[in-house]
Amino acid sequence: MNEIIGQLLDYLRGIWRNRWYTLICAWIICLIGWAVVYRMPDQYEASARVFVDTQSVLRPLMKGLAIDANPGAQVGLVTRTLLSRPNLEKIARLTDMDIQATSPEALDRLLAKLQSQIQLGPASRQDQNLYDVTHTDRNPQQAKNVVQAVVTVFAENLLGDARVDTDSAQRFLDKQIREYEARLSEAETRLREFKLKNMGLMPSEGATYYNRMQQVTADLEAIRLEMAQAENRRNSLLKQIENEKPTVESTFTDPWSTQAGAAISLPVDARIQGLEQKIDELLLKYTEKHPDVIIMRETLADLRKQREEELAQYKASLANSSKNSNPQMNANPIYQQLKMALSLEEANLASSKVKLEEYEKRHNELQDQVNAVLKVEANLTALNRDYDTNRKQYEELLARRETARLSEQVEQTSQGVRFRIIEPPRVPSKPSGPNRPLLISLVLGIGLASGMGFALLISLLWPTFDSRYGLMRATQVPIFGSVSAVLSPAAARRQRWMLLSYLALGCGLLVFYGGLLVVETIGFKLPL
């Protein structure tokens, strides 16, 4: 540790011996540096502050109905691409700076200079919606024009991109809609011509050939079963008629009269009994004034009138038959009823035969047309699939276009991104740079450090032993003593004058430095 301290002291003594080199070097460097600092041109920083608001009350209300764009991402993209080459060229054109560029290389240098001098960023971390735009230039008016151009380009990109995107989307959708409309028209034409060409082979209500064949087969089996049942009932009636006699000895008695005797059953009696039963069921739920009860009462009255008429006809027929036959013999009512039931079953059987023939005809036609029908159904399925695909895509494009149109109206109404200039571009009356007090101080420090370094270098190149410890350390020879120098009065006077001169020159350098700081503080311009 003592050796290190001793070495440092030797260095300091060497610098002190060559102190004039330190002072002269410091003066030279400071004068040159201060002259360069004062010859540096003034820089004026123009600035502006803008407010970008991405909040909108209408956007949450229109969620799901219109395109939900992300204004925050849009603002971020615009700020990141603001200093791109196309935007810088636009800024240069707006400020007429591109006139100075007479060659592509000069234009590249101009754009690179603009990119380095233009600053855009949030005003603070707390408020990300405020943006500061700054530019530094020698000409204050030029700096202000550049800031104004940057603000203009910023607003155009921010407010124009969304509208351009919406217009482009609508144009694309309109083009696609026209194409799909033509495709849909062609598909409809092909489908219509195919249906007209294969009129008798088309499936009905979406039923395929197999469904139609299955339905016809089921109908055919059902009508055959119905015919078998009708034939069984007819045969049973024939057997019953064979066992009955057409006439019997009996007296006619009205079943609805109060007289006792055999009752005559007419076909309308079953309807009358069923209607009376329904009226009794309704009366358990409703009153006599209910509309259904009233209607059924009226129907019942009509049926009873009809029965009376049929009964009168029946009596007349019995009277006529009694004149031509044995007065003791009357028509057998059971026989008459069986004959009527037989006639009804014969009619049902004839109708079933007609249906059976029709169903067999359809079944045979489907079997004969199996290949043609299947081919028609396959082609029809393909045509319908093509038509449905085009129609679905066409309807979806129409919905998308309406969504884009609604989004544009929302954007125009709510102004999804609001841009407002808080502080217009301005230039301070005093230049913002360069920071001459700092540069002057830096030049002074560099001058002094350079002078001391030069003096130390000389002392190392031409070393001098000014202490016995240094000599002993260098020669490794013991030193037994030292002799001090005694100066004459003239030499001492000369040394004092040299020291005073050195101090005067050093203080002059500091006074010069202080004067420059005062000049910068009061804003006085040196005539350089």
Short mmCIF file of C-alpha atoms in Angstrom, two decimals, residues 90 137 169 189 242 317 372 383 385 401 407 497:
data_model
loop_
_atom_site.label_atom_id
_atom_site.label_comp_id
_atom_site.label_asym_id
_atom_site.label_seq_id
_atom_site.Cartn_x
_atom_site.Cartn_y
_atom_site.Cartn_z
CA LYS A 90 -45.11 12.52 -47.69
CA ASP A 137 -33.84 21.89 -36.81
CA ALA A 169 -64.14 -4.67 -47.89
CA THR A 189 -81.88 -22.22 -64.49
CA GLU A 242 -129.38 -67.23 -46.27
CA SER A 317 -143.46 -49.53 -48.18
CA ALA A 372 -84.28 -43.77 -64.66
CA LEU A 383 -78.16 -29.85 -58.64
CA ARG A 385 -76.49 -29.36 -53.50
CA ARG A 401 -72.09 -6.68 -46.62
CA SER A 407 -69.91 -0.88 -39.25
CA TRP A 497 7.53 35.04 -10.33
#
